[in-house]
PDB file of C-alpha atoms and ligand atoms in Angstrom:
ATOM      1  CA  UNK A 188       0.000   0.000   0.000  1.00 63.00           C
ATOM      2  CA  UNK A 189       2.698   2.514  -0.493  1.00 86.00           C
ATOM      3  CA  UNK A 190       2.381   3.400  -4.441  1.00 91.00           C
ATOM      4  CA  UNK A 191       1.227   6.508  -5.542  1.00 95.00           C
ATOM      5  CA  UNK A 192       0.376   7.892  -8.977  1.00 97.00           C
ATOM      6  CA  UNK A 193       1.500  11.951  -9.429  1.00 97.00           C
ATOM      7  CA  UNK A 194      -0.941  13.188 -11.842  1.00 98.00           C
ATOM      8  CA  UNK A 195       0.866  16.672 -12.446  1.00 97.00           C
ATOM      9  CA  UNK A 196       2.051  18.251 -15.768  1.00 96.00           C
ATOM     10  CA  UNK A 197       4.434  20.918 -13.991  1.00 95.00           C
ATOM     11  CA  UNK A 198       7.664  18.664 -13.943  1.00 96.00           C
ATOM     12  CA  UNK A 199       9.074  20.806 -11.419  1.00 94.00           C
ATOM     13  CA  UNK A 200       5.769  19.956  -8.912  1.00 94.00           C
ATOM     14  CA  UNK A 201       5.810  16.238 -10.122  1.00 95.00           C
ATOM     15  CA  UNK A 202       9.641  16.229  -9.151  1.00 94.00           C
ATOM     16  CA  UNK A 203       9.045  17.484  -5.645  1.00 92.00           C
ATOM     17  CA  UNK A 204       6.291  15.175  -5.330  1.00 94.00           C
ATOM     18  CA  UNK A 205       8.347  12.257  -6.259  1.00 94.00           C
ATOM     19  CA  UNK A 206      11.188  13.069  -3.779  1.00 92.00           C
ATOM     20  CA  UNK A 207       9.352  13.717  -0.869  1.00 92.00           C
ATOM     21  CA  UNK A 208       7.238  10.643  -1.543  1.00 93.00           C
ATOM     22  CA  UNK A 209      10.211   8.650  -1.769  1.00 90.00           C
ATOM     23  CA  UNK A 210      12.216   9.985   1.133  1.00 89.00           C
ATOM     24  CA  UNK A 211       9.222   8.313   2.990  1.00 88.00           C
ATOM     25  CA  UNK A 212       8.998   4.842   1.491  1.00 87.00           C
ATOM     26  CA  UNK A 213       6.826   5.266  -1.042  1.00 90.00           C
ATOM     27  CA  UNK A 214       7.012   4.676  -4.923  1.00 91.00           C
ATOM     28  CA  UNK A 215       6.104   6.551  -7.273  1.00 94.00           C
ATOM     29  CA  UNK A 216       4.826   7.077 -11.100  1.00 96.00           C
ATOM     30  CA  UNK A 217       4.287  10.655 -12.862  1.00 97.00           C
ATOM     31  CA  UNK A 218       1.406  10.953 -15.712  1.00 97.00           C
ATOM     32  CA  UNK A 219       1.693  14.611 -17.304  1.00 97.00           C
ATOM     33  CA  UNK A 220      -1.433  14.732 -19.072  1.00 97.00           C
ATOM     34  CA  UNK A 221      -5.357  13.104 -18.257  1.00 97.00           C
ATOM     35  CA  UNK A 222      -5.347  10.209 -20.408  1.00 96.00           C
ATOM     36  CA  UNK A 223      -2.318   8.659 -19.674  1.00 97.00           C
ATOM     37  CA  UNK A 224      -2.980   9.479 -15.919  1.00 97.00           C
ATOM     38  CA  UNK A 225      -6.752   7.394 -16.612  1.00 96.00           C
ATOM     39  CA  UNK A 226      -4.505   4.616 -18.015  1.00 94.00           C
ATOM     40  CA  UNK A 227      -2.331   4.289 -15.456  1.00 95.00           C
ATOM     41  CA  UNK A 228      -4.933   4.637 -12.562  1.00 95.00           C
ATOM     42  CA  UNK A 229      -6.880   1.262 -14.299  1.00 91.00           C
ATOM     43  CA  UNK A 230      -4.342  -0.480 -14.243  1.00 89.00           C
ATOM     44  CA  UNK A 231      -4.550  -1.499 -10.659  1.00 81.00           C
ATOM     45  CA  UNK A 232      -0.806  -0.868  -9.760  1.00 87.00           C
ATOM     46  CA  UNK A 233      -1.660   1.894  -7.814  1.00 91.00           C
ATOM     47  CA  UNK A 234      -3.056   2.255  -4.127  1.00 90.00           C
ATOM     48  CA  UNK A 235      -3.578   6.137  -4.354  1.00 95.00           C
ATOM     49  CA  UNK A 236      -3.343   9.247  -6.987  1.00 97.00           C
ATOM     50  CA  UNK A 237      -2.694  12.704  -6.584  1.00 97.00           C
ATOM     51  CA  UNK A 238      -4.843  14.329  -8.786  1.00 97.00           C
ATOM     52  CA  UNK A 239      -3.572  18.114 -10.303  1.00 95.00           C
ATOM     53  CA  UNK A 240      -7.157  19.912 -11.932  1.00 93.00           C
ATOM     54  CA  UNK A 241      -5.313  21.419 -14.760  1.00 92.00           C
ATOM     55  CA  UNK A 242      -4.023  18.680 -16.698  1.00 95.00           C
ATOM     56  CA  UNK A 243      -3.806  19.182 -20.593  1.00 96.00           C
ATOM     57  CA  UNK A 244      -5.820  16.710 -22.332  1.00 94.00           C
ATOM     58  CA  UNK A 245      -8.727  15.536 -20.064  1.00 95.00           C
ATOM     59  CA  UNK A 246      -8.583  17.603 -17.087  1.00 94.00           C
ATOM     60  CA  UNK A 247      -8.579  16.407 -13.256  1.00 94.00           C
ATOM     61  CA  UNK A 248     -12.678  16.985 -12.706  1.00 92.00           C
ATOM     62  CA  UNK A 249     -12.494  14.743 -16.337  1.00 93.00           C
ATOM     63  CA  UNK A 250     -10.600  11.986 -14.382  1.00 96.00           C
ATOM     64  CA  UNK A 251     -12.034  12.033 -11.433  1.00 94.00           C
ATOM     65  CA  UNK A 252     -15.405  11.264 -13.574  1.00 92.00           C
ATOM     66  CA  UNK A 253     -14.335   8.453 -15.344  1.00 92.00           C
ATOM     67  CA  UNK A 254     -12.809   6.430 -13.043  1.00 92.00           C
ATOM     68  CA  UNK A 255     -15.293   6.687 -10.237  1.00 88.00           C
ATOM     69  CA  UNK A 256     -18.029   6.529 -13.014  1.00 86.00           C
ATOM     70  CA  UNK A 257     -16.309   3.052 -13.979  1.00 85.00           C
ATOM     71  CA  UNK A 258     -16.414   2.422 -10.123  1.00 82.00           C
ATOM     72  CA  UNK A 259     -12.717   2.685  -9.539  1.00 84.00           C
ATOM     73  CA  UNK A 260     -12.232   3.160  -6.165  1.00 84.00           C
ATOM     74  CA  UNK A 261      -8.507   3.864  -5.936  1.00 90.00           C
ATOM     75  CA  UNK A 262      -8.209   6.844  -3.341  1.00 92.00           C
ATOM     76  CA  UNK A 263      -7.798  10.163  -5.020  1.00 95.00           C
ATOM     77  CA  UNK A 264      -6.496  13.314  -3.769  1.00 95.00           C
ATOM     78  CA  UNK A 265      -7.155  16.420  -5.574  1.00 93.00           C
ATOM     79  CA  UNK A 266      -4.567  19.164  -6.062  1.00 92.00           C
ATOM     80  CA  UNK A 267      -5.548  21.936  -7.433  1.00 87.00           C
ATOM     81  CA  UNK A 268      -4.490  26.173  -7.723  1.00 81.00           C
ATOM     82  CA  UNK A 269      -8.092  27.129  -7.085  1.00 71.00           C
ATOM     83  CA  UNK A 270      -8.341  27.597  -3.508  1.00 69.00           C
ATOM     84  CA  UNK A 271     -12.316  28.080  -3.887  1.00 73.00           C
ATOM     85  CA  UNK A 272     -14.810  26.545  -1.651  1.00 73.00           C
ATOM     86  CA  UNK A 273     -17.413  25.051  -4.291  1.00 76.00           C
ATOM     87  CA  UNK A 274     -14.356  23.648  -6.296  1.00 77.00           C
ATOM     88  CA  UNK A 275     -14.091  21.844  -3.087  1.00 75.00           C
ATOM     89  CA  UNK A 276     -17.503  20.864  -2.815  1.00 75.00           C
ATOM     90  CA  UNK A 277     -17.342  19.728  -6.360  1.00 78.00           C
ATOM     91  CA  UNK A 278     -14.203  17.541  -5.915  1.00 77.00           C
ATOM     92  CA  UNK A 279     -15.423  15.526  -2.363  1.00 77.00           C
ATOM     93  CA  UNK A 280     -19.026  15.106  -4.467  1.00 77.00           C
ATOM     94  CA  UNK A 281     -17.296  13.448  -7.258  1.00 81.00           C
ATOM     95  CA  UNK A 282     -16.092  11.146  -5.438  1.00 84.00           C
ATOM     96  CA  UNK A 283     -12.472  12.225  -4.742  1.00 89.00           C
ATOM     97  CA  UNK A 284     -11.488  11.659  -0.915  1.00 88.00           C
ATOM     98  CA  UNK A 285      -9.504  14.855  -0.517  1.00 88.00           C
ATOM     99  CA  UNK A 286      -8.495  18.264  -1.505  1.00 88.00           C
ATOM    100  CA  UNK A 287      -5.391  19.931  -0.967  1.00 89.00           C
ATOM    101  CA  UNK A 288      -4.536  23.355  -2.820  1.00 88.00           C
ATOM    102  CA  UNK A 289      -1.456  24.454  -4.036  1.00 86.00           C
ATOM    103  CA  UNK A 290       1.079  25.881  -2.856  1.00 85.00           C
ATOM    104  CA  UNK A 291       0.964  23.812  -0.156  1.00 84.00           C
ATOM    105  CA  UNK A 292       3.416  21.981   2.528  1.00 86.00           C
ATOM    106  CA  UNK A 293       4.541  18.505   1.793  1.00 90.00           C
ATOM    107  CA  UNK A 294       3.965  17.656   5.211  1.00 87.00           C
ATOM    108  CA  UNK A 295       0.463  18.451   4.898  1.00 87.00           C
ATOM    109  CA  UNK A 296      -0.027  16.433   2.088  1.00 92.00           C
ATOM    110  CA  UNK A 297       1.951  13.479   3.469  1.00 91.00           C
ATOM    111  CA  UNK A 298      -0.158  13.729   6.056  1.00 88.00           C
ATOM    112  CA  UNK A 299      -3.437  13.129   3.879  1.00 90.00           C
ATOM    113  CA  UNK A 300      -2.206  10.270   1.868  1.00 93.00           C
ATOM    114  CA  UNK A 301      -1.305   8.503   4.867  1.00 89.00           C
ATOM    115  CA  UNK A 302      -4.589   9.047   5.943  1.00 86.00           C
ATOM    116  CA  UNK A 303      -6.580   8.042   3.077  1.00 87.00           C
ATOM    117  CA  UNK A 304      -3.972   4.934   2.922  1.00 86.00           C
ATOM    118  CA  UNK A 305      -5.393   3.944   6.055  1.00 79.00           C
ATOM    119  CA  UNK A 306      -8.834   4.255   5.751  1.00 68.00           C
ATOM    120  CA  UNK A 307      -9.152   2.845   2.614  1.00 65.00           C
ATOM    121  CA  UNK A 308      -7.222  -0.694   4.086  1.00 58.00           C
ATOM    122  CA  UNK A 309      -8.143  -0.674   7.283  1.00 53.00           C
ATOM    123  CA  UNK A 310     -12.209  -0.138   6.288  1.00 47.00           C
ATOM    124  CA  UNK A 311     -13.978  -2.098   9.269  1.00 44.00           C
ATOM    125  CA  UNK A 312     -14.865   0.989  11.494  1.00 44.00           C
ATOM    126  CA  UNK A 313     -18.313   2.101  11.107  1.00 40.00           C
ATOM    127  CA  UNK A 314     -19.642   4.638   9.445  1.00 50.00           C
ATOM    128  CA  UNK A 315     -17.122   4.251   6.711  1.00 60.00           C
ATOM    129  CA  UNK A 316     -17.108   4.364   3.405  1.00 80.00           C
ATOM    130  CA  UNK A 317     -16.139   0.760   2.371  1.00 85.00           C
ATOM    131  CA  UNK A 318     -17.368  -1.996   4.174  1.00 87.00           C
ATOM    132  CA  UNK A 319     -15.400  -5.391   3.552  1.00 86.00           C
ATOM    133  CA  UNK A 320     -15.994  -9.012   4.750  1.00 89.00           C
ATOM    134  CA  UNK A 321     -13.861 -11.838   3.472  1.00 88.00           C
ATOM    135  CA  UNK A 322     -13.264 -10.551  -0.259  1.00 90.00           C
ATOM    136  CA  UNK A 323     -16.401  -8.297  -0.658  1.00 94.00           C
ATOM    137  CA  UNK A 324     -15.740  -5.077  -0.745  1.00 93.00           C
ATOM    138  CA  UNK A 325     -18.592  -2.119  -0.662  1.00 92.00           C
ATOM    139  CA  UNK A 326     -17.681   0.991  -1.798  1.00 89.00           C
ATOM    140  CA  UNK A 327     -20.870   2.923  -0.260  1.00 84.00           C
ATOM    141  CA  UNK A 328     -20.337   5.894  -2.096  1.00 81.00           C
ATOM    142  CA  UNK A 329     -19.804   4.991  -5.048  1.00 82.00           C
ATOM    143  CA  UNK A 330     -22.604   2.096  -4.217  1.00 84.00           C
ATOM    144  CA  UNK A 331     -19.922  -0.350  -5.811  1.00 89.00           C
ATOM    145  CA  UNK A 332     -19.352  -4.043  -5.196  1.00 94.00           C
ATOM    146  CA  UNK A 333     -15.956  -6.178  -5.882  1.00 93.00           C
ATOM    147  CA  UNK A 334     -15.472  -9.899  -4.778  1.00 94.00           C
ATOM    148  CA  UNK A 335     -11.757 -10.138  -5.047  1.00 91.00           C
ATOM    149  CA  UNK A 336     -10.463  -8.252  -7.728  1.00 89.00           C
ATOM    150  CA  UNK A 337     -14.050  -8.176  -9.712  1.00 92.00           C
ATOM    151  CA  UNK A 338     -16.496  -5.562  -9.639  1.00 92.00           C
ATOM    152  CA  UNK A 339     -19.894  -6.457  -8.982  1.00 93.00           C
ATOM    153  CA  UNK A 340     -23.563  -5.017 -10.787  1.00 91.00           C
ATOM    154  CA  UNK A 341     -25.922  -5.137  -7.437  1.00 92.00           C
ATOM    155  CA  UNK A 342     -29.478  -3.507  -8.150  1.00 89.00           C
ATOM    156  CA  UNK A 343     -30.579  -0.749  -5.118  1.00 85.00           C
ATOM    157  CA  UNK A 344     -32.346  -3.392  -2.976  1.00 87.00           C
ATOM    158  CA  UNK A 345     -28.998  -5.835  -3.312  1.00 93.00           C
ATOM    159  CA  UNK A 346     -26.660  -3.478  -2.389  1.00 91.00           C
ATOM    160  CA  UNK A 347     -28.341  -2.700   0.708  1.00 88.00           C
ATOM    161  CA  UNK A 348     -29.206  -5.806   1.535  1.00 93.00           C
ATOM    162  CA  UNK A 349     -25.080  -6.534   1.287  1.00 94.00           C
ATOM    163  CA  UNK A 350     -24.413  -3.350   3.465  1.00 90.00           C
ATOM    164  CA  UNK A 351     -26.797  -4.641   5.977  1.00 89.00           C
ATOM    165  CA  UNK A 352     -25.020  -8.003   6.272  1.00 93.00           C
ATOM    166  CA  UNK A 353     -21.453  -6.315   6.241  1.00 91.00           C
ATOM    167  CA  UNK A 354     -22.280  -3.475   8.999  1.00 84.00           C
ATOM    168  CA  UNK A 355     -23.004  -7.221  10.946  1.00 84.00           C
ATOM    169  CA  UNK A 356     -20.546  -9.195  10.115  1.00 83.00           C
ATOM    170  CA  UNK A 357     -20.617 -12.971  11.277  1.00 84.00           C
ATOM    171  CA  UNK A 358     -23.944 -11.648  13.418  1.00 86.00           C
ATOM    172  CA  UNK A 359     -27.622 -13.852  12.884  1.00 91.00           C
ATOM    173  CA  UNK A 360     -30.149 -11.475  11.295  1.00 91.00           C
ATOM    174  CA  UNK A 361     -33.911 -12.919  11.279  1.00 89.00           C
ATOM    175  CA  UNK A 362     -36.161 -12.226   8.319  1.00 89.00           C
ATOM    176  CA  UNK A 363     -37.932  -9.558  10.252  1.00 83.00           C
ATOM    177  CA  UNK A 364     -35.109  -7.156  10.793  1.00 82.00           C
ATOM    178  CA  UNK A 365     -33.420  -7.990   6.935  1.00 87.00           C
ATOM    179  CA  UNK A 366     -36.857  -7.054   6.268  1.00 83.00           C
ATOM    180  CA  UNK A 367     -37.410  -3.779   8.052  1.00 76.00           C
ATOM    181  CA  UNK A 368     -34.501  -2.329   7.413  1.00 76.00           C
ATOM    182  CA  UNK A 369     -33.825  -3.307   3.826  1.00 81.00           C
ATOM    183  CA  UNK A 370     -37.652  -2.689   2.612  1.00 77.00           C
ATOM    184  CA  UNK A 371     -39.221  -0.650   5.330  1.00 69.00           C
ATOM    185  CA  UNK A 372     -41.747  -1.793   8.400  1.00 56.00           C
ATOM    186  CA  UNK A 373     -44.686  -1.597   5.828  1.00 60.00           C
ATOM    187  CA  UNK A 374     -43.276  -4.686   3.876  1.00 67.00           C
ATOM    188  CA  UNK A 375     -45.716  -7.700   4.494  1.00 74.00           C
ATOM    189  CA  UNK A 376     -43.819  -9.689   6.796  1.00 71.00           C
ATOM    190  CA  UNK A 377     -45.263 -12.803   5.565  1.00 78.00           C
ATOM    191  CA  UNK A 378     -43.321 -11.934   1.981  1.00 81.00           C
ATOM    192  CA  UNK A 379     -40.621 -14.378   1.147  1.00 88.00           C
ATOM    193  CA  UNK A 380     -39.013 -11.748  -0.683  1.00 89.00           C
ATOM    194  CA  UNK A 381     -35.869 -11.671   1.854  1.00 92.00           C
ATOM    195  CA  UNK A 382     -34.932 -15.201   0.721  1.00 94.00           C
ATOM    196  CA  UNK A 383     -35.547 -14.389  -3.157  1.00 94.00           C
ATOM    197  CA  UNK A 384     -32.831 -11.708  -2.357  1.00 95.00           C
ATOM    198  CA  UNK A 385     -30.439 -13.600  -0.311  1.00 96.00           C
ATOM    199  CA  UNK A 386     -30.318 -15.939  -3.461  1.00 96.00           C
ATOM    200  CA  UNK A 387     -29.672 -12.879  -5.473  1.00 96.00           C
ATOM    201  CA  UNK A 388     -26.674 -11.713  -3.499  1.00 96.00           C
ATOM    202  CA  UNK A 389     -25.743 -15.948  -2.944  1.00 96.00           C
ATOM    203  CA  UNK A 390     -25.566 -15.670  -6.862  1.00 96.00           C
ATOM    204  CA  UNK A 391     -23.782 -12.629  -7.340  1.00 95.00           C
ATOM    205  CA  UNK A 392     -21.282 -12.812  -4.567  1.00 94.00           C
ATOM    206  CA  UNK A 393     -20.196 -16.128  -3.958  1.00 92.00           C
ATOM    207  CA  UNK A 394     -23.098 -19.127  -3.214  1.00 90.00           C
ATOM    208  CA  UNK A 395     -21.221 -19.708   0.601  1.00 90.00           C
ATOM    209  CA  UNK A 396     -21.275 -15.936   1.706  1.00 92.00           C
ATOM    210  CA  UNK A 397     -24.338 -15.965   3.442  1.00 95.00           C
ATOM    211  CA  UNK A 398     -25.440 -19.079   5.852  1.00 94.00           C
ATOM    212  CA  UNK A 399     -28.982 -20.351   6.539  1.00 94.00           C
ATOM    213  CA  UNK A 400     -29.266 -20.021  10.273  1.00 93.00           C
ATOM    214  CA  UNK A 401     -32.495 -22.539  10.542  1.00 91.00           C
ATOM    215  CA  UNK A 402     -35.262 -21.329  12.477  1.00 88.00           C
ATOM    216  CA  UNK A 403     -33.608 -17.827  12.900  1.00 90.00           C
ATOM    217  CA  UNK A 404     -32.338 -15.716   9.463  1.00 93.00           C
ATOM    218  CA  UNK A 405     -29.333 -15.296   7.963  1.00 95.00           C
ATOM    219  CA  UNK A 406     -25.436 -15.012   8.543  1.00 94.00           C
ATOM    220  CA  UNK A 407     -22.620 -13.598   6.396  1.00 94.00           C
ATOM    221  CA  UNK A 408     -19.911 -15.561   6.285  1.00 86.00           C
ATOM    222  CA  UNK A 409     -16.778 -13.587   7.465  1.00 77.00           C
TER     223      UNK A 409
HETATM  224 CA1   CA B 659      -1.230  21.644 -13.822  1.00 69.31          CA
END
């Protein structure tokens, strides 16, 4: 978990980057322009990028878009000249995990990318954004899925139904409360519907990830 992608087309920024990142363990790889920074952040050999806004060719808010709209969920920290408030906004609601604006210390953004490092691998706090269990992974903002290296499609109802079961991991959880809090209190609770969608997510995320308590609900399998 120590290799980060510089996306930064002022060599002389992308060269401080790289030092300081390396004086501290880490490896690096510069991309000077969007595309070739969208290449490189696909290809998986990456645990973090540091995103520059004005890139020629696609520009940062460009990247950001594509890879979380392909549900990449590589941590991404934006750097950017514009020390504005809704470019801020803008940059956390795209999905990027952090902002830092330039000129800034190193130490500050050291500080962030060892933060972001941490969160995203050590996910099993609550309230975070990724929930993981075994290998499933839930990205809850970008309302992603991955079993292992593969991304998952999970329809609305799934995907909560999966966060329910991770926020409880290894815990029972009868029909009644899948029920309530995956469909609401109004659902009939005579509906078999839970167990239609526990055979959804069986299907879809491995057959063994959820147990068959008998005579009491369900179980993920941690
Ligand atoms: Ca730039």
């Amino acid at each position: 978990m120590n290799r980060i992608l510089i996306a930064e087309d002022e060599p002389r920024i992308a060269s401080f980057l790289q030092k300081g990142l390396k004086a501290n363990g880490f490896t690096t790889a510069v991309a000077s322009n969007g595309d070739e920074a969208l290449f490189m952040a696909f290809s998986d050999e990456f645990d973090l990028l540091i995103l520059d806004i004005g890139l020629p060719g696609k520009n940062g808010w460009e990247v950001l878009e594509e890879l979380r709209g392909q549900g990449e969920l590589l941590p991404i920290i934006i750097l950017s000249a514009c020390d504005d408030v809704q470019d801020k906004v803008t940059g956390l609601e795209g999905g990027a995990d952090d902002y830092v604006t330039k000129p800034f210390r190193f130490e500050e953004l050291l500080a962030r990318v060892r933060l972001r490092l941490r969160d995203y691998h050590l996910p099993q706090r609550k309230d975070e954004m990724i929930l993981c269990a075994g290998d499933i992974l839930l990205d809850l903002r970008a309302r992603k899925a991955k079993v292992g290296d593969r991304y998952i499609e999970l329809a609305a109802r799934e995907f909560t139904l999966a966060e329910t079961f991770l926020r409880h991991p290894g815990q029972v959880l009868s029909r009644e409360q899948l029920l309530s809090h995956v469909w609401g209190y109004d659902y009939d609770p005579t509906s078999n519907i839970v167990d239609v969608y526990v055979g959804y997510l069986r299907k879809k995320l491995g057959s063994d990830c959820i147990e068959t308590v008998r005579g009491m609900g369900y179980r993920l399998h941690t």
